[in-house]
Amino acid sequence: MPTASTLSEENGSDKTGSVAPEGVNSTIDSLDRVRVDSSGQRLTTNQGVPVADNQNSLKYGVRGPALLEDFILREKITHFDHERIPERIVHARGSGAHGFFEAYEPLTQYTKAAPFKEAGKITPVFVRFSTVAGERGSKDTARDVRGFAVKFYTDEGNWDLVGNNMPVFFIQDAMKFPDLVHAVKPEPHNAMPQAGSAHDTFWDFVSLMPESTHMLMWVMSDRAIPRSFATMQGFGVHTFRLVNEAGDSVFVKFHWSPKYGTHSLVWDEAVKISGADPDFHRRDLWERIESGAFPEYELGVQIFTEDQAEQFSFDILDSTKIIPEELIPVQPVGRMVLNRNPDNFFAETEQVAFCTAHVVPGIDFSNDPLLAGRIHSYVDTQISRLGGPNFHEIPINSPIAPVHNNQRDGMHRQAIHRGRVSYEPNSLAGGCPFQAGAAQGFVSVSASIQAKEEQGKVRAKPEKFADHYTQARLFFESQSPVEQDHIANAFRFELSKLTVPAIRERTVAMLRNASEALARKVAMGLGMEPLPEALPLALPNPAQPEVTKSPALSLLARPGDGSLTGRKVAILVAPGVEGEAVATAQAALLEQGVVARLVGPRIGRMPTASGDVIDADASMENEPGFLFDALILPDGQEAVAALAQDGHTMEFIKDQFRHCKTILALGASRQLLVKAGLPVSMDKSQAQGGTGLILAEAGDAGAAIAAFIEAMAMHRHFGREMDPPLL
Ligand code: HDE
C-alpha cells in the first residue's frame, strides 16, 4: 500500500493489530471504543499490571519507612496529583447531555449543511449548558446568562452552535470581551462575589458602556434565572450565513425553543435554592433524562437577504440587536432531543471543546466583529485548557466524519499516522489525502461587501451600532407588567449592593434613555431623588424602529406545549394523613409526567389514617418548599395537627405562596394555610382556583386534584405577588 509504514506490518499481534485497514481512522466513530467497564475485572496499574494489595504502601517492616521503590503507590499518587485541568475562563460551571437533532424538511433551498439535507435526518449532538461568571463549583441558580452550546456530529464534520439563552450580548466588539469578563468575575483583590454581577466592578464597566443596555434588560429579567435547562430558549446570537449547493447565501439567526415552554424562577426562590441545592439545574437535567422526560427543543431560523438587512433600522452585524420576529418570522426546521446522560462528567462534559470556528459546508460567518473574536478565541483557549493542539482527538470532541490531513505530532497525539508522507503535494502517497475541491469541500462565501475601500484600515464602528437604546426600550415595552416589575426589582437589588453611589447614578442615567418609567421605579427603590440627568446619546436621531412592541419577547408568549412534564410537586404528609387522597394525587400527577414527592417531618415509614403505611421520600429539612413547583396538603386531622407543630411547615407553605405556586389544601389542612398567615378564611365555601389557591373538601379529592393540575399549567399565579411580600 502506498500509505504503509513498514514492510513488517503484516506481522500482526494483540498489540499492533492486523494490517491497518486502508483509509480508516479509528480515533473517530462512536464512544464505545473508549468506554471502560470494570465489572468483573481485576485491578491493575496504568501499565496493566495486576495489583495484589490496594490498601498498604510498601514498607521496610510494618513500622519501618515507606520505600521509594513502591511504583504502585507512586503511580497512583502522581496521577492523582494531576487530576485537575484549568477550568473554563468563562462558562466554567456547566452540565452536559447527549442527544440527537432531527430535520423536519430538507432545507436545501438555503443550505447544503449535512443536518438539513433530508426530512427525518438524524444527527447526533452533545449539548453543554452553563452559567457564565461563576467558578466550576458555583451555584446553578445565580442571576446570569446561560450558555447553550450544541455540538452537531454531522457526517461532514463537527458543527458547533455555541449560543446563549439570550439573543443579544453585552458588547459589540471582541476587543471589549476581556474587559467585560474581568469586570463581572469575582473582584481580583478578594475574589468576591462568586457567580454574581451585583458588585461595583460589573456595574462600573457596563454603566460606562451604553451598548450593554439592551443586554442588561435581558439579564435583569427572569430569563436570567431559568426554572430548568429544559425550559429555556437558546440563540446563536450572531448573524450567520446559510449557503446552498449553488453557492448562494442568505443570512440566518438561530433560535432554540423548548417544547415544555420557557419558564423561570423568581428571585427569592433562586436565592433560597442556591443554598438548599446548588446543583439544582444539573440535578434537574440529569433526573429528567434518567426518568425519560427528555428535554426537547425546536430549532427555528430567521432567514433574510442582504438587501433586506440593508433596510433594517439596526445593523445585523451588531450582537446587541435582535431581529424582531414581526419583521422576520422564525421558521421551524427541526427538533433536538436530549436522551442520554454522559457516562463520565470529566471525560465528556468537562473535556468537550466547543469552538465557533467549527462550521461545516453550508454554514458560514457574517462580519459581526464579536464573532470574529470568537472564531479565534475558542480554539486558542482549548490549547491551554486541554493541554495542547490535539484536543480534537479527545473522544467527546472527535467527529464521526473521517479525519485525514498532514498535521502531525503535538502533546498527547493519539492517532498513529501511517506511512512516511506528511506533506502535500506528494507522489509517494498517491497525492493523498487529496483536496476535496469546491464541490465537496468547505468554500468561504465570497461575501463581497460594498466595503468602503476608501476607508482603508479603521478601528471604528458602523453608525447604527451607536443606537444603544431603541431595542432596550423595545424589550422592556414588550414585557407584561409583572415581568417589568421583576426587571425593575432586579436592577434595584443589584444596584443596592454597590458601594459607590456614582455608579448607581450613572446606571439610572443610562436607563432613562431606554425607559423613563423603569428608571424612575429603580431610582425610587434606591432612594435616589432627584433623578440624575439622562446620559448624552451617542446617536441623537436613531432610525425609526420597525416595531415598538414584540409580544414574542414576553415569557407569557412562550408556554410551549403547556404540559407539566418534569415539574415537581410536594405532598406534605405526617402520621395520620388521609392516604387515599395521597394515592389519588400521586397517580394523577404521574399521568401528567409530574414528579410527586411525599415530604414529611422526617423521611421513612408512617401510618395513614386508615392504618396503611406510606413512606416519605423527603423531609421538610432536606427538601424545603422552594424546591417544588406546587404543593398539596392532604386531609387527616392527626397529620395536620403534627404538621402545625413543625415550624418548617409554615416556611414551606409561605414560600409556596410567596413564589406564586399552586397550592391545594384538602379538608382539615386548610388550618395550616390559616396558621401560616395566608389570606384565606376558614369559611368552607371559599374556593380560589383562579389564584392558584385551591381549597376543597376531603371528599372532593378527585375533582380538586384535576383543578390543581389545571392551575399548575399556569406555572405561577402572579396575581398574588406583592413587593415587598406580604408574607
Ligand atoms: Fe464565549 N467563550 N466568548 N460567548 N462562550 C468561551 O471558550 C469568547 C460569547 C459561550 O460549554 C470560552 O471553551 C469571546 C458570546 C458559551 O464549553 C472562551 C467572546 C456567546 C461558552 C470564550 C465571547 C458566547 C463560551 C471559555 C467575545 C453567545 C461555553 C471556554 C468576542 C453567543 C461553551 C471555552 C462550553 C465559552 C470566548 C462571547 C457563548 C474564552 C472572546 C457572544 C456558551 O474562548
Short mmCIF file of C-alpha atoms and ligand atoms in Angstrom, two decimals, residues 88-91 128-130 147-149 162-164 169 171 173-174 177 235-238 352 354 369-371 373-374 377-378 381-382 385, ligand 1:
data_model
loop_
_atom_site.label_atom_id
_atom_site.label_comp_id
_atom_site.label_asym_id
_atom_site.label_seq_id
_atom_site.Cartn_x
_atom_site.Cartn_y
_atom_site.Cartn_z
CA ARG A 88 -13.01 27.48 31.52
CA ILE A 89 -12.27 31.21 31.80
CA VAL A 90 -15.98 31.84 31.37
CA HIS A 91 -18.80 29.27 31.47
CA ARG A 128 -23.50 21.77 27.37
CA PHE A 129 -25.49 24.31 29.37
CA SER A 130 -23.63 26.69 31.66
CA GLY A 147 -24.62 29.10 27.79
CA PHE A 148 -26.43 26.84 25.31
CA ALA A 149 -23.70 25.13 23.30
CA VAL A 162 -22.17 27.97 20.70
CA GLY A 163 -25.05 30.10 21.86
CA ASN A 164 -26.68 31.59 24.93
CA PHE A 169 -24.79 40.29 24.12
CA ILE A 171 -20.70 44.27 23.83
CA ASP A 173 -16.64 44.17 19.53
CA ALA A 174 -14.35 41.36 20.68
CA PHE A 177 -14.55 40.94 25.93
CA PHE A 235 -29.91 31.61 20.46
CA GLY A 236 -26.93 31.65 18.11
CA VAL A 237 -26.84 35.42 18.82
CA HIS A 238 -24.74 36.48 15.82
CA VAL A 352 -15.84 18.91 25.49
CA PHE A 354 -16.86 23.98 21.64
CA PRO A 369 -16.83 41.79 14.85
CA LEU A 370 -17.76 39.94 18.05
CA LEU A 371 -18.00 36.69 16.13
CA GLY A 373 -13.01 37.42 18.01
CA ARG A 374 -14.77 34.23 18.98
CA SER A 377 -10.72 32.57 20.96
CA TYR A 378 -12.32 29.17 21.35
CA THR A 381 -8.36 28.64 24.87
CA GLN A 382 -8.64 24.85 24.44
CA ARG A 385 -7.27 24.19 28.95
FE1 HDE B 1 -17.82 32.74 24.71
N1 HDE B 1 -16.07 31.89 25.35
N2 HDE B 1 -16.77 34.39 24.11
N3 HDE B 1 -19.54 33.69 24.16
N4 HDE B 1 -18.85 31.16 25.28
C1 HDE B 1 -15.97 30.69 25.93
O1 HDE B 1 -14.37 29.09 25.36
C2 HDE B 1 -15.44 34.45 23.97
C3 HDE B 1 -19.66 34.92 23.60
C4 HDE B 1 -20.18 30.92 25.05
O2 HDE B 1 -19.99 24.94 27.23
C5 HDE B 1 -14.54 30.25 26.12
O3 HDE B 1 -14.18 26.86 25.64
C6 HDE B 1 -15.05 35.69 23.36
C7 HDE B 1 -20.96 35.12 23.05
C8 HDE B 1 -20.55 29.63 25.59
O4 HDE B 1 -17.85 24.82 26.80
C9 HDE B 1 -13.74 31.41 25.51
C10 HDE B 1 -16.22 36.38 23.15
C11 HDE B 1 -21.64 33.95 23.29
C12 HDE B 1 -19.38 29.10 26.13
C13 HDE B 1 -14.83 32.36 25.06
C14 HDE B 1 -17.30 35.55 23.62
C15 HDE B 1 -20.73 33.08 23.98
C16 HDE B 1 -18.33 30.08 25.90
C17 HDE B 1 -14.15 29.85 27.51
C18 HDE B 1 -16.42 37.75 22.56
C19 HDE B 1 -23.09 33.61 22.94
C20 HDE B 1 -19.22 27.79 26.86
C21 HDE B 1 -14.01 28.35 27.47
C22 HDE B 1 -15.72 38.01 21.35
C23 HDE B 1 -23.34 33.56 21.53
C24 HDE B 1 -19.01 26.64 25.93
C25 HDE B 1 -14.20 27.98 26.10
C26 HDE B 1 -18.94 25.35 26.71
C27 HDE B 1 -17.01 29.88 26.28
C28 HDE B 1 -14.55 33.48 24.40
C29 HDE B 1 -18.66 35.96 23.60
C30 HDE B 1 -21.14 31.77 24.40
C31 HDE B 1 -12.74 32.09 26.44
C32 HDE B 1 -13.64 36.13 23.06
C33 HDE B 1 -21.48 36.37 22.30
C34 HDE B 1 -21.93 29.00 25.57
O5 HDE B 1 -13.00 31.01 24.40
#
